[in-house]
């Protein structure tokens, strides 16, 4: 069983493509090589496959990276399922994980939400999607500054607040305030819960 993230950049036409696409590529390259593990296509859409235990944290890493760019946001459809055919290009691979993710992104474009998950368990989907809808009320309102801090914490979870303060040239108390406003401790708890529920499939 694998996870497939299919997403698209919201408001990409109003931003400098070279800036956000370079940052997104650099992030995706940390998790595997293109085009087998990830691919950016049709200008502002992308797909990534990963381990089911990593999918929530990777979704948040992408979300925080894009939210840290002016005027941008991202829609993300998480599909959990099987991979029946693995091609040299992820966009040509197939299985329920790909089908669930691809169809879900089309649904997201119509219902106005920015993240959703589809597995082969309707009861689990219902529970996790309620959780994601509530969580997204926070994620979708992150400022660029908050998103930057969250992204650093996700990518470097051994970083202390003092390390972050030095990196961003602000006080440690400012870092603490931003993490509290973003409910970072609750985000970590949500990741543990999400991963536990997925692992029970």
PDB file of C-alpha atoms in Angstrom, residues 19-89:
ATOM      1  CA  UNK A  19      10.482  31.110  -7.960  1.00  0.00           C
ATOM      2  CA  UNK A  20       7.812  28.698  -6.693  1.00  0.00           C
ATOM      3  CA  UNK A  21       8.558  25.891  -9.147  1.00  0.00           C
ATOM      4  CA  UNK A  22      12.263  25.903  -8.255  1.00  0.00           C
ATOM      5  CA  UNK A  23      11.448  25.702  -4.542  1.00  0.00           C
ATOM      6  CA  UNK A  24       8.898  22.950  -5.097  1.00  0.00           C
ATOM      7  CA  UNK A  25      11.328  20.926  -7.222  1.00  0.00           C
ATOM      8  CA  UNK A  26      14.046  21.288  -4.570  1.00  0.00           C
ATOM      9  CA  UNK A  27      11.628  19.997  -1.939  1.00  0.00           C
ATOM     10  CA  UNK A  28      10.373  17.054  -3.996  1.00  0.00           C
ATOM     11  CA  UNK A  29      13.944  16.060  -4.868  1.00  0.00           C
ATOM     12  CA  UNK A  30      14.604  15.461  -1.168  1.00  0.00           C
ATOM     13  CA  UNK A  31      12.110  12.585  -1.328  1.00  0.00           C
ATOM     14  CA  UNK A  32      13.063  10.890  -4.585  1.00  0.00           C
ATOM     15  CA  UNK A  33      13.926  11.377  -8.222  1.00  0.00           C
ATOM     16  CA  UNK A  34      11.784  12.636 -11.074  1.00  0.00           C
ATOM     17  CA  UNK A  35       9.873  11.470 -12.981  1.00  0.00           C
ATOM     18  CA  UNK A  36       9.470   8.113 -11.222  1.00  0.00           C
ATOM     19  CA  UNK A  37       8.751   9.365  -7.680  1.00  0.00           C
ATOM     20  CA  UNK A  38       7.396  12.813  -8.510  1.00  0.00           C
ATOM     21  CA  UNK A  39       6.573  14.993 -11.481  1.00  0.00           C
ATOM     22  CA  UNK A  40       5.358  18.523 -12.177  1.00  0.00           C
ATOM     23  CA  UNK A  41       3.113  18.706 -15.229  1.00  0.00           C
ATOM     24  CA  UNK A  42       0.556  20.894 -17.006  1.00  0.00           C
ATOM     25  CA  UNK A  43       2.317  23.951 -15.649  1.00  0.00           C
ATOM     26  CA  UNK A  44       1.061  23.956 -12.067  1.00  0.00           C
ATOM     27  CA  UNK A  45       0.041  20.400 -11.197  1.00  0.00           C
ATOM     28  CA  UNK A  46       2.241  17.812  -9.516  1.00  0.00           C
ATOM     29  CA  UNK A  47       2.199  14.255  -8.257  1.00  0.00           C
ATOM     30  CA  UNK A  48       4.274  12.505  -5.589  1.00  0.00           C
ATOM     31  CA  UNK A  49       4.240   8.963  -4.254  1.00  0.00           C
ATOM     32  CA  UNK A  50       5.444   8.115  -0.777  1.00  0.00           C
ATOM     33  CA  UNK A  51       5.134   5.787   2.185  1.00  0.00           C
ATOM     34  CA  UNK A  52       1.748   6.008   3.938  1.00  0.00           C
ATOM     35  CA  UNK A  53       3.506   6.828   7.226  1.00  0.00           C
ATOM     36  CA  UNK A  54       5.052   9.958   5.695  1.00  0.00           C
ATOM     37  CA  UNK A  55       2.088  11.338   3.772  1.00  0.00           C
ATOM     38  CA  UNK A  56       0.636  13.796   6.325  1.00  0.00           C
ATOM     39  CA  UNK A  57       4.024  15.354   7.085  1.00  0.00           C
ATOM     40  CA  UNK A  58       4.840  15.600   3.370  1.00  0.00           C
ATOM     41  CA  UNK A  59       1.493  17.204   2.645  1.00  0.00           C
ATOM     42  CA  UNK A  60       2.259  19.793   5.345  1.00  0.00           C
ATOM     43  CA  UNK A  61       5.788  20.349   4.040  1.00  0.00           C
ATOM     44  CA  UNK A  62       4.368  21.160   0.603  1.00  0.00           C
ATOM     45  CA  UNK A  63       1.546  23.255   2.069  1.00  0.00           C
ATOM     46  CA  UNK A  64       3.889  25.342   4.229  1.00  0.00           C
ATOM     47  CA  UNK A  65       6.372  25.826   1.381  1.00  0.00           C
ATOM     48  CA  UNK A  66       3.719  27.137  -1.008  1.00  0.00           C
ATOM     49  CA  UNK A  67       1.965  29.245   1.666  1.00  0.00           C
ATOM     50  CA  UNK A  68       5.293  30.960   2.347  1.00  0.00           C
ATOM     51  CA  UNK A  69       5.159  32.393  -1.200  1.00  0.00           C
ATOM     52  CA  UNK A  70       3.162  35.578  -1.745  1.00  0.00           C
ATOM     53  CA  UNK A  71      -0.431  35.066  -3.007  1.00  0.00           C
ATOM     54  CA  UNK A  72      -0.043  31.291  -3.401  1.00  0.00           C
ATOM     55  CA  UNK A  73      -1.793  28.287  -1.925  1.00  0.00           C
ATOM     56  CA  UNK A  74      -2.085  24.637  -2.895  1.00  0.00           C
ATOM     57  CA  UNK A  75      -4.835  22.048  -3.306  1.00  0.00           C
ATOM     58  CA  UNK A  76      -3.804  18.534  -2.298  1.00  0.00           C
ATOM     59  CA  UNK A  77      -5.579  15.219  -2.831  1.00  0.00           C
ATOM     60  CA  UNK A  78      -4.201  12.282  -0.845  1.00  0.00           C
ATOM     61  CA  UNK A  79      -4.916   8.852  -2.287  1.00  0.00           C
ATOM     62  CA  UNK A  80      -4.153   5.689  -0.335  1.00  0.00           C
ATOM     63  CA  UNK A  81      -4.221   2.323  -2.052  1.00  0.00           C
ATOM     64  CA  UNK A  82      -2.299  -0.113  -4.183  1.00  0.00           C
ATOM     65  CA  UNK A  83       0.196   0.411  -6.986  1.00  0.00           C
ATOM     66  CA  UNK A  84      -0.546  -2.181  -9.644  1.00  0.00           C
ATOM     67  CA  UNK A  85       1.790  -0.792 -12.289  1.00  0.00           C
ATOM     68  CA  UNK A  86       4.948   1.247 -11.720  1.00  0.00           C
ATOM     69  CA  UNK A  87       6.158   3.134 -14.779  1.00  0.00           C
ATOM     70  CA  UNK A  88       9.330   5.140 -15.312  1.00  0.00           C
ATOM     71  CA  UNK A  89       7.012   8.159 -15.080  1.00  0.00           C
TER      72      UNK A  89
END
